mmCIF file of N, CA and C in Angstrom:
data_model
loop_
_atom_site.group_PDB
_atom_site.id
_atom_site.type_symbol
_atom_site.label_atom_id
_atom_site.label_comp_id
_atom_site.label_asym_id
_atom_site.label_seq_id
_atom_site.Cartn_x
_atom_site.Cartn_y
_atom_site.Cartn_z
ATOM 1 N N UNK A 1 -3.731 -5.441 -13.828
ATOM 2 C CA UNK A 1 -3.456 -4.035 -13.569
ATOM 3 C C UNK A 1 -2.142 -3.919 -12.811
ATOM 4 N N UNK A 2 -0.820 -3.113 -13.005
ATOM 5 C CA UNK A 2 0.012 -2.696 -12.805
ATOM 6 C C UNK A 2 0.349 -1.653 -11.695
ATOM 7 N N UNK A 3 -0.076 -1.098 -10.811
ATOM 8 C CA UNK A 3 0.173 0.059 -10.351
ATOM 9 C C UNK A 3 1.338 0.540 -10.617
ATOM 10 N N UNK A 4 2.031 1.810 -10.623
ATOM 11 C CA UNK A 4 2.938 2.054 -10.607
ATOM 12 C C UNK A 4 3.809 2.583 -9.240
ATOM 13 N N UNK A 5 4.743 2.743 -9.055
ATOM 14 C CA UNK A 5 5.543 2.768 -7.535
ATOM 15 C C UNK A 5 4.579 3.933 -6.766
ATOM 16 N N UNK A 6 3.998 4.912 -7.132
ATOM 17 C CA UNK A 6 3.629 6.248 -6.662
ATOM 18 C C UNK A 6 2.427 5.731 -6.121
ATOM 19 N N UNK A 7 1.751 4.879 -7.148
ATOM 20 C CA UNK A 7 0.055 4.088 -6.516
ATOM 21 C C UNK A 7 0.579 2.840 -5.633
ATOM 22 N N UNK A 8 1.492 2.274 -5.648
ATOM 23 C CA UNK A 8 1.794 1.308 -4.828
ATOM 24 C C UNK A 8 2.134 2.005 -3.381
ATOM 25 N N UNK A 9 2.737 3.350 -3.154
ATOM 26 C CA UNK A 9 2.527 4.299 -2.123
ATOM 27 C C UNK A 9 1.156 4.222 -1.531
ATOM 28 N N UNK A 10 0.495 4.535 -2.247
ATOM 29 C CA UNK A 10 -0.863 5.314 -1.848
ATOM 30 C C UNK A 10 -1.147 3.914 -1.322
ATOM 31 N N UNK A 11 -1.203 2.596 -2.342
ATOM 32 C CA UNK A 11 -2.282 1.429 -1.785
ATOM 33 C C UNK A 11 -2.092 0.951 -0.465
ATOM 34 N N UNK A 12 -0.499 1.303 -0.235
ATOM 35 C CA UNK A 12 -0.361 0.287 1.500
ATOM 36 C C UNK A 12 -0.548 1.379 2.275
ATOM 37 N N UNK A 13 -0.911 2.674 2.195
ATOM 38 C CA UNK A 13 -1.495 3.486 3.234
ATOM 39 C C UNK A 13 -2.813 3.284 3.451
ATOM 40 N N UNK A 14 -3.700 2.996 2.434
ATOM 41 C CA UNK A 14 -4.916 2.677 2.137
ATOM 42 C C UNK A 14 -4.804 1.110 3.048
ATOM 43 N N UNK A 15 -4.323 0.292 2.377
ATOM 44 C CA UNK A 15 -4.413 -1.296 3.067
ATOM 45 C C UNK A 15 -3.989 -0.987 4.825
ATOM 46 N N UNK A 16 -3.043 -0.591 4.783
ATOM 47 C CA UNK A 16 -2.536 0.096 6.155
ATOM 48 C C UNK A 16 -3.438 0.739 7.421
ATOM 49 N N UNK A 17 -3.830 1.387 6.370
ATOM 50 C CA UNK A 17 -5.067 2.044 7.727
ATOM 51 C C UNK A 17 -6.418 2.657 7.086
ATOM 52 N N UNK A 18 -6.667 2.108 6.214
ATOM 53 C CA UNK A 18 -8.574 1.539 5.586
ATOM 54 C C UNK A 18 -8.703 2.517 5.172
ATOM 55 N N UNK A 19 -9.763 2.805 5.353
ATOM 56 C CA UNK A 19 -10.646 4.666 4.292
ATOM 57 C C UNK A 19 -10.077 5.713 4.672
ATOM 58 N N UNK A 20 -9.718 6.348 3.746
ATOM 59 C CA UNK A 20 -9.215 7.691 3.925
ATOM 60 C C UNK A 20 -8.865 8.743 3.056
ATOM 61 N N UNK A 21 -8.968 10.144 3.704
ATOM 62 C CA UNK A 21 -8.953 11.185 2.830
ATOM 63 C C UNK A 21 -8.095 11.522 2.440
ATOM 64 N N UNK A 22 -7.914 12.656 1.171
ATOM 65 C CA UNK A 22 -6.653 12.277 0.098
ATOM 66 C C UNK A 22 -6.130 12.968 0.987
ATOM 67 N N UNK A 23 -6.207 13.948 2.143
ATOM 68 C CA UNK A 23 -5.624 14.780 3.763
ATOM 69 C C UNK A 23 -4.386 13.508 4.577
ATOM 70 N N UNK A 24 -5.350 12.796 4.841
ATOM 71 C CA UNK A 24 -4.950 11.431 5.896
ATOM 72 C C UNK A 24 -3.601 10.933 4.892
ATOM 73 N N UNK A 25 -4.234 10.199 3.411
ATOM 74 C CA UNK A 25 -2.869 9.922 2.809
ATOM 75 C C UNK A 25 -1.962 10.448 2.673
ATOM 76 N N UNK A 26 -2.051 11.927 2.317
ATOM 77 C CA UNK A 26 -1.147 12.844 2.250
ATOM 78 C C UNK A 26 -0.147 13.082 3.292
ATOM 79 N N UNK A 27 -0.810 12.973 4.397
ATOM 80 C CA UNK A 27 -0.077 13.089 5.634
ATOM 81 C C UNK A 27 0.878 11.892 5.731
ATOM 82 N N UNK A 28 0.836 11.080 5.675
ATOM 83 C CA UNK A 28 1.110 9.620 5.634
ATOM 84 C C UNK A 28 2.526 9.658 4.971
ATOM 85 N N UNK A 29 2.172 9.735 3.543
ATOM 86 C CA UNK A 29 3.133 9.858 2.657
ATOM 87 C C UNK A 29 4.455 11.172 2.553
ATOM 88 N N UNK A 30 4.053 12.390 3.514
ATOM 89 C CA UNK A 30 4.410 13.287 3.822
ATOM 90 C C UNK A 30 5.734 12.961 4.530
ATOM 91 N N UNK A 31 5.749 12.252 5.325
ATOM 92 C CA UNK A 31 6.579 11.292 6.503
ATOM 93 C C UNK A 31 7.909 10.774 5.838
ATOM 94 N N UNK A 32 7.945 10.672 4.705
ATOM 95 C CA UNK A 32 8.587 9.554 4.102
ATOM 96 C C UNK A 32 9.413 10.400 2.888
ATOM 97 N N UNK A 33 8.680 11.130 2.285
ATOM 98 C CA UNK A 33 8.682 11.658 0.535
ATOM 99 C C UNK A 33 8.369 13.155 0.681
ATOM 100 N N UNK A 34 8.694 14.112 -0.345
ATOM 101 C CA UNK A 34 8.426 15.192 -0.565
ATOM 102 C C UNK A 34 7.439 15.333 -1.772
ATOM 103 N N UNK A 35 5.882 15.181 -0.903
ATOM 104 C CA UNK A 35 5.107 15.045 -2.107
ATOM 105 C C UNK A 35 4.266 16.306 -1.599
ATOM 106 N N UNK A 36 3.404 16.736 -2.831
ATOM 107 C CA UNK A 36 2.728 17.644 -2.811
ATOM 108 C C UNK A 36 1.423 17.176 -2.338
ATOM 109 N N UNK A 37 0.434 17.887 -1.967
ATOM 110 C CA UNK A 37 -0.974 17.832 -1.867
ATOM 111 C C UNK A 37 -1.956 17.332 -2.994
ATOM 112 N N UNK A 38 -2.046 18.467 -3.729
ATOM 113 C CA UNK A 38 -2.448 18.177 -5.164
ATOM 114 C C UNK A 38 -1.463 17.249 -6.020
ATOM 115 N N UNK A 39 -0.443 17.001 -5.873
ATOM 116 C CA UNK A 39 0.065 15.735 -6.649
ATOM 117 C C UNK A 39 -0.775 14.174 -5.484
ATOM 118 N N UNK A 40 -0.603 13.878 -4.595
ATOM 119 C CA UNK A 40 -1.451 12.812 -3.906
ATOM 120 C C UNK A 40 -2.879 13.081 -4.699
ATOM 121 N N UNK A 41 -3.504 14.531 -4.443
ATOM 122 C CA UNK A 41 -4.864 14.157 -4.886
ATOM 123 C C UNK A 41 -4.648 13.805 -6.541
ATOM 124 N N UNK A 42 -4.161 14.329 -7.313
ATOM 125 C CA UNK A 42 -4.233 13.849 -8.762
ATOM 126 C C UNK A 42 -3.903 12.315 -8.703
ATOM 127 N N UNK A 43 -2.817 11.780 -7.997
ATOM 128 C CA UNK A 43 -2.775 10.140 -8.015
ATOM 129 C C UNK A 43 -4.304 9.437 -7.810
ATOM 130 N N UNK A 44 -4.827 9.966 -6.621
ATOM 131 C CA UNK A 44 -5.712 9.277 -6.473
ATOM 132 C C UNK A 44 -6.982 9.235 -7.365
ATOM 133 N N UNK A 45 -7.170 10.662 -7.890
ATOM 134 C CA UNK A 45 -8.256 10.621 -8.937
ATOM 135 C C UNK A 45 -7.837 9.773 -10.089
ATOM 136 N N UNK A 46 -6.750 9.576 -10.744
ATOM 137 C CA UNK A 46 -6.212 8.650 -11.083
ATOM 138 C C UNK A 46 -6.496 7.341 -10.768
ATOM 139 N N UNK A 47 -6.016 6.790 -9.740
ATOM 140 C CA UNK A 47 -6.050 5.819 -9.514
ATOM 141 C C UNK A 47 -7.937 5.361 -9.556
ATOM 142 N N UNK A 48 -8.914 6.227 -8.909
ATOM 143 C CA UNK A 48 -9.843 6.110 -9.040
ATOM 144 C C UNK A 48 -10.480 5.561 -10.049
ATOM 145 N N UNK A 49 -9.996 6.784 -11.577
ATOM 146 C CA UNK A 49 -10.444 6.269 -12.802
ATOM 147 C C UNK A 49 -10.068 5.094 -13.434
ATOM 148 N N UNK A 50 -8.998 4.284 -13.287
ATOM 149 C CA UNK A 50 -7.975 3.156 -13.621
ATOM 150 C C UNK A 50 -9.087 2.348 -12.369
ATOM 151 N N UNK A 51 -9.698 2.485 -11.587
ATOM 152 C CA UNK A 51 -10.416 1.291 -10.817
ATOM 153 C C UNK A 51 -9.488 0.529 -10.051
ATOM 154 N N UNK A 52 -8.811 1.044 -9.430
ATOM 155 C CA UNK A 52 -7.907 0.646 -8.319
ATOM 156 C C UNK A 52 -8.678 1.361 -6.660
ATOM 157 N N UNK A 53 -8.699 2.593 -6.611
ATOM 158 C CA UNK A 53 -9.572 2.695 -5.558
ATOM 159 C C UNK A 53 -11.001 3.050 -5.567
ATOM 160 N N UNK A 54 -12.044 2.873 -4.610
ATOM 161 C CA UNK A 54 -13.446 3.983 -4.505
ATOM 162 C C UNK A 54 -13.415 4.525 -3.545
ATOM 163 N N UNK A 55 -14.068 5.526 -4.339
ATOM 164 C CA UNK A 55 -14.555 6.521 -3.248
ATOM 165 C C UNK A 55 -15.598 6.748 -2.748
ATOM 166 N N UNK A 56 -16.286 7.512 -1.856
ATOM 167 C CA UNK A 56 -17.377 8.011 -1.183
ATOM 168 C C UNK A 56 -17.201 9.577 -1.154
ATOM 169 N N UNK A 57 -18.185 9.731 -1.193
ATOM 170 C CA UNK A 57 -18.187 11.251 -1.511
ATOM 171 C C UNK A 57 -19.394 12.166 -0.238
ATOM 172 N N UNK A 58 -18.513 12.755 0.492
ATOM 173 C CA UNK A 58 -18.921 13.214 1.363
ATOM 174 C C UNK A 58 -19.699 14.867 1.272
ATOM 175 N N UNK A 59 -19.941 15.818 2.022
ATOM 176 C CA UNK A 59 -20.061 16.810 1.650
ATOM 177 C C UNK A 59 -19.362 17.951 1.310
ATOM 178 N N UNK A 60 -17.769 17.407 2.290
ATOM 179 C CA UNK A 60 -16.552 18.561 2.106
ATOM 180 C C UNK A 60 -15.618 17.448 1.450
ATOM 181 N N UNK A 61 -15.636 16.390 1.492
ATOM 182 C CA UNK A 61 -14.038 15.537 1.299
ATOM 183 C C UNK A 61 -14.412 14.270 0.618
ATOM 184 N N UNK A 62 -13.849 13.631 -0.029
ATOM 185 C CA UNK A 62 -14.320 12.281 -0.277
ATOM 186 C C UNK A 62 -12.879 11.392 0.181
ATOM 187 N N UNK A 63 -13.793 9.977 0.443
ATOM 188 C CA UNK A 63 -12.706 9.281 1.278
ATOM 189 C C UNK A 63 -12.705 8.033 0.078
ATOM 190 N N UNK A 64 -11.239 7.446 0.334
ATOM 191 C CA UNK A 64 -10.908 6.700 -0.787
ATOM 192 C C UNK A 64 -10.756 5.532 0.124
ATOM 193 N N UNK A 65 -10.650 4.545 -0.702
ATOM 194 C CA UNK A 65 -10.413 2.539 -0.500
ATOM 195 C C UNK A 65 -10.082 1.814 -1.074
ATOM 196 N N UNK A 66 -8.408 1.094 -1.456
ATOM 197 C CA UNK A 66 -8.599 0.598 -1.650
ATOM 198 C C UNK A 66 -9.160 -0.286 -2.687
ATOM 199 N N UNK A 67 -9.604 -0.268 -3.772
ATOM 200 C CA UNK A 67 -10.484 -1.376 -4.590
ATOM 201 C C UNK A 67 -10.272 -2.907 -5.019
ATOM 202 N N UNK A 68 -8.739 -2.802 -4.860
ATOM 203 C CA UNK A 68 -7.813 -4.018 -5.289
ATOM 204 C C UNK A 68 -7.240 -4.666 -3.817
ATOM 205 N N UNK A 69 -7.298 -5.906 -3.458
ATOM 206 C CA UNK A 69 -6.744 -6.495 -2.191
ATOM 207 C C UNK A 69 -5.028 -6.282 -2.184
ATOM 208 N N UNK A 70 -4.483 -6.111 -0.977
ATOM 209 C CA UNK A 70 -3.275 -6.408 -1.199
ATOM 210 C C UNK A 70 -2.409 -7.878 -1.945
ATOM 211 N N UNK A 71 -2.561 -8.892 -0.976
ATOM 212 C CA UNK A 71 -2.735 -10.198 -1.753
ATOM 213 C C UNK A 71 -2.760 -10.519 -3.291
ATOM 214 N N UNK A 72 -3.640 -9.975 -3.999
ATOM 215 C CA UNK A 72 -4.041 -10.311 -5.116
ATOM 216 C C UNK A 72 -3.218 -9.031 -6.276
ATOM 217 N N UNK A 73 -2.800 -8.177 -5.788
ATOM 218 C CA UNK A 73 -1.828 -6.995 -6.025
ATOM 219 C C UNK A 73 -0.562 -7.865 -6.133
ATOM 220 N N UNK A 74 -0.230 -8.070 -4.990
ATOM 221 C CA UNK A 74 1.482 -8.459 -4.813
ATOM 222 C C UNK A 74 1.316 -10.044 -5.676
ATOM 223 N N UNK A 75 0.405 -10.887 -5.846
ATOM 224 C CA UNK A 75 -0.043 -11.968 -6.756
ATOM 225 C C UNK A 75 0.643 -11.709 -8.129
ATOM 226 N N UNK A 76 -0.402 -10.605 -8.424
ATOM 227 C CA UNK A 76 -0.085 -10.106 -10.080
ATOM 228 C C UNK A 76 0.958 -9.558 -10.231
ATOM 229 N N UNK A 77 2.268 -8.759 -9.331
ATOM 230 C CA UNK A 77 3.269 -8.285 -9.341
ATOM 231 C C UNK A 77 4.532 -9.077 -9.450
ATOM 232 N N UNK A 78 4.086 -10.325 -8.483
ATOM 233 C CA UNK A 78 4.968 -11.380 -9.089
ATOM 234 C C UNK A 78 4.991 -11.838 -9.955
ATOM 235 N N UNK A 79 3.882 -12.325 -10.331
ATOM 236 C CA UNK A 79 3.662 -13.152 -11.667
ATOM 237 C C UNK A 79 4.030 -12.540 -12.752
ATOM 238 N N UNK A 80 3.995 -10.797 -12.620
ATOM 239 C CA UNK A 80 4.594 -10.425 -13.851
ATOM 240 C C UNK A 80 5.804 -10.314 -14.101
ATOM 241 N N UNK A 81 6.445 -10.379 -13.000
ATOM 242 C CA UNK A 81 7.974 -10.025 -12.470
ATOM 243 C C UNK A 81 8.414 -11.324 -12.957
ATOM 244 N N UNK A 82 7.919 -12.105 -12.341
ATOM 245 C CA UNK A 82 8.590 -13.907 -13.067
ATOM 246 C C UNK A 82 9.093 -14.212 -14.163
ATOM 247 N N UNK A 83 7.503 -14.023 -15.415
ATOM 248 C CA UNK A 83 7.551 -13.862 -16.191
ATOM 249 C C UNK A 83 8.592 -12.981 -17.230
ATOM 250 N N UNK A 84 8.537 -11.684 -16.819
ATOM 251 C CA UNK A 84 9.465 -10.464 -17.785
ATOM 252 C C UNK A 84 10.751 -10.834 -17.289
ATOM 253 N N UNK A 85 10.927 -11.383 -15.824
ATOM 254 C CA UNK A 85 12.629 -11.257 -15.378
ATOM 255 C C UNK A 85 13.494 -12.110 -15.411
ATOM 256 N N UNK A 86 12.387 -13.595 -15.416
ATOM 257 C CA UNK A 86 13.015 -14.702 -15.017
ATOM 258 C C UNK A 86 12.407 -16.017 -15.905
ATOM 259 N N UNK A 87 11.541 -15.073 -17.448
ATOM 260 C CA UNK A 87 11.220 -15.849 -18.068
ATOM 261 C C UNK A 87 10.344 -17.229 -17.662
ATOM 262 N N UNK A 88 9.922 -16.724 -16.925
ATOM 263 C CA UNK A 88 8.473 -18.104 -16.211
ATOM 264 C C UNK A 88 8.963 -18.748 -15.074
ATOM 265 N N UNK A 89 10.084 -18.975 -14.876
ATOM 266 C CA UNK A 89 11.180 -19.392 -13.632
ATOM 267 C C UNK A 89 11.117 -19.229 -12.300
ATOM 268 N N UNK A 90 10.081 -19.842 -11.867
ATOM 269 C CA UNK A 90 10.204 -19.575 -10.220
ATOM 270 C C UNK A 90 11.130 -19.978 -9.723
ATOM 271 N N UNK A 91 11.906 -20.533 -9.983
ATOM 272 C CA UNK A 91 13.201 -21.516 -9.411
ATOM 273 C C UNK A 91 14.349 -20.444 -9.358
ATOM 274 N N UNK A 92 14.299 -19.859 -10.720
ATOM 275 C CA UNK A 92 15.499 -18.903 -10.943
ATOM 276 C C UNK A 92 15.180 -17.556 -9.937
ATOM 277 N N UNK A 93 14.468 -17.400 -9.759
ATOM 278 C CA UNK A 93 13.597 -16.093 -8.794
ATOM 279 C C UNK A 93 13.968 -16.469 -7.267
ATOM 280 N N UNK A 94 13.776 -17.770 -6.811
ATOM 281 C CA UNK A 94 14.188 -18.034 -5.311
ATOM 282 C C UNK A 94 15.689 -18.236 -5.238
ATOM 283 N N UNK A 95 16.372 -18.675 -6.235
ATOM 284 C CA UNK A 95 18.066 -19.054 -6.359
ATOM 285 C C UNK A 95 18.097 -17.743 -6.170
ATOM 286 N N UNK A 96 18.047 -16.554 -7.014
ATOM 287 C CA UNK A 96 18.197 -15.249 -6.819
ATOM 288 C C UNK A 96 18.541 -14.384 -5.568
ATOM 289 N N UNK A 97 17.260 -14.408 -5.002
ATOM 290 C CA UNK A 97 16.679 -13.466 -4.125
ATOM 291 C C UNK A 97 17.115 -14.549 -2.977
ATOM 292 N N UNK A 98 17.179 -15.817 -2.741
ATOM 293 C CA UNK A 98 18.343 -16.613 -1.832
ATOM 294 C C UNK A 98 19.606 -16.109 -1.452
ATOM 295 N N UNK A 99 20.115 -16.200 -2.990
ATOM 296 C CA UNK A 99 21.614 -16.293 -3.382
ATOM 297 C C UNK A 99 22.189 -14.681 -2.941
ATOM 298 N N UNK A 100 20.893 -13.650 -2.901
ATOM 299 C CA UNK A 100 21.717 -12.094 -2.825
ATOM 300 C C UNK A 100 21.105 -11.757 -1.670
ATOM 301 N N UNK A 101 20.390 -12.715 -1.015
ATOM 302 C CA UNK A 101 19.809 -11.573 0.760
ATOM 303 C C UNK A 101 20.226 -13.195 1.797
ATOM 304 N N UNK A 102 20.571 -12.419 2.926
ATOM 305 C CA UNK A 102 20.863 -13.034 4.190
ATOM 306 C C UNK A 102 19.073 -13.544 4.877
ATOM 307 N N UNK A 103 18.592 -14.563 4.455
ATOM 308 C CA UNK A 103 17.585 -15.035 4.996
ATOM 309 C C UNK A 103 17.306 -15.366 6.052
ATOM 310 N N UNK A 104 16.628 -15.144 7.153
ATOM 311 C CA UNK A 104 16.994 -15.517 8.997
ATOM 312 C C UNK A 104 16.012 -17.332 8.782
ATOM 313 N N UNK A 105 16.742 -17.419 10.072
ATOM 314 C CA UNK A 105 16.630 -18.735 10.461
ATOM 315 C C UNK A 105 15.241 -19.016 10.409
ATOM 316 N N UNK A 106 14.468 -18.546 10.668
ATOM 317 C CA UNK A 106 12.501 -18.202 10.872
ATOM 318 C C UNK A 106 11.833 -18.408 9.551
ATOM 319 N N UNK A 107 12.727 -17.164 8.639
ATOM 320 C CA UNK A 107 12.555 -17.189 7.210
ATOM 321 C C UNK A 107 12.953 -18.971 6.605
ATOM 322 N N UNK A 108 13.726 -19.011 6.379
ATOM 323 C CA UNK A 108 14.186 -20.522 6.045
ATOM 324 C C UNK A 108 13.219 -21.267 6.391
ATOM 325 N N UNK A 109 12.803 -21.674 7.997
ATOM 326 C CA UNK A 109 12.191 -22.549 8.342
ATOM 327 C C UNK A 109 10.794 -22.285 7.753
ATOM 328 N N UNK A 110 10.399 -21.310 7.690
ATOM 329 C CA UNK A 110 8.486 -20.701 6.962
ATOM 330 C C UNK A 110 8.730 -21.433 5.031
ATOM 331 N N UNK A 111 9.900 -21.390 4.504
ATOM 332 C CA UNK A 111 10.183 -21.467 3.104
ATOM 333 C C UNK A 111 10.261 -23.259 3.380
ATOM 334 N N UNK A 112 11.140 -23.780 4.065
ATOM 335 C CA UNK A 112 11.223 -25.142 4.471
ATOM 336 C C UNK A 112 9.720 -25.899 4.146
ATOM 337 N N UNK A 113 9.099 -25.034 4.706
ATOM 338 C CA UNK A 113 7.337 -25.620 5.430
ATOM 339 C C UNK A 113 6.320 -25.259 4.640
ATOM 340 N N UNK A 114 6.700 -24.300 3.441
ATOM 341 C CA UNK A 114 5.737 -24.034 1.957
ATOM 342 C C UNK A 114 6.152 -24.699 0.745
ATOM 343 N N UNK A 115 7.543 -25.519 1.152
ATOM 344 C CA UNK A 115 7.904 -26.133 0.239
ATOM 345 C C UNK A 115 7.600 -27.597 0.671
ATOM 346 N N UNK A 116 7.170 -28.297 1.796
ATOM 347 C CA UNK A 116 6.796 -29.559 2.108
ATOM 348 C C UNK A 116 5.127 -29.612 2.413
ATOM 349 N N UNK A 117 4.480 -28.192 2.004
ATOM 350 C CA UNK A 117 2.988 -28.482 2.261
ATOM 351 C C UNK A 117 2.934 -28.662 0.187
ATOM 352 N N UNK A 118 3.974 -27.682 -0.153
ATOM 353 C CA UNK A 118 3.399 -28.095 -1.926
ATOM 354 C C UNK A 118 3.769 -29.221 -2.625
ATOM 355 N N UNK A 119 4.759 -29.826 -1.889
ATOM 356 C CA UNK A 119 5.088 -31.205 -2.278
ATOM 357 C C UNK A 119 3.940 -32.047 -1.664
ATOM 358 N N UNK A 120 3.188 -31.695 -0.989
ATOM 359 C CA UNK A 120 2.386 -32.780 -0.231
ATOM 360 C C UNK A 120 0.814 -32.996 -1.244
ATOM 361 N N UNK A 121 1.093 -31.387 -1.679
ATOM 362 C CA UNK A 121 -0.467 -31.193 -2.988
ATOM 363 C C UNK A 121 -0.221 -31.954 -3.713
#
């Protein structure tokens, strides 16, 4: 499953700060973007039906969650990204994203230390 940039909004408000009403997201996203009310709630019923979030259904509001982990989201986002951009190429993907951003010293050393625990598998 794919989200698209608008549900990838909604999911890290959701991952961000857990159950909540399409009110709470709205607000959230409000901060940032010029989004409507009823456009958030149509995403989310959306997103609902596509099985990305659940809901609970209260007596005035229903609160949404979530359905998909972050982790396992940004997993499948790469993997598809690899694939379509870089033709299966993880190699060509880190030369890349190396070669065009200023990486800090911290960064390096964390990449250093995922690259000598997978040589060690």
């Amino acid at each position: 499953m794919k989200p698209t940039d608008s549900e990838l909004e909604i999911l890290h408000v959701l991952w961000a700060n857990g159950p909540s009403t399409v009110r709470q997201v709205h607000e959230v996203l409000s901060q940032s973007r010029d989004i409507g009310y009823t456009t958030a709630l149509k995403l989310m019923q959306i997103m609902y039906e596509k099985g990305l979030l659940s809901r609970e259904e209260d007596a005035r509001s229903h609160t949404y969650t979530a359905a998909v982990s972050e982790e396992d989201t940004q997993r499948n986002l790469v993997d598809r990204f690899v694939e379509t951009a870089f033709r299966g190429s993880a190699s060509k993907l880190v030369m890349q994203v190396l070669g065009q951003h200023k990486a800090s010293r911290e960064e390096l050393d964390e990449i250093k230390a995922l690259l000598n625990n997978l040589d060690r598998n």
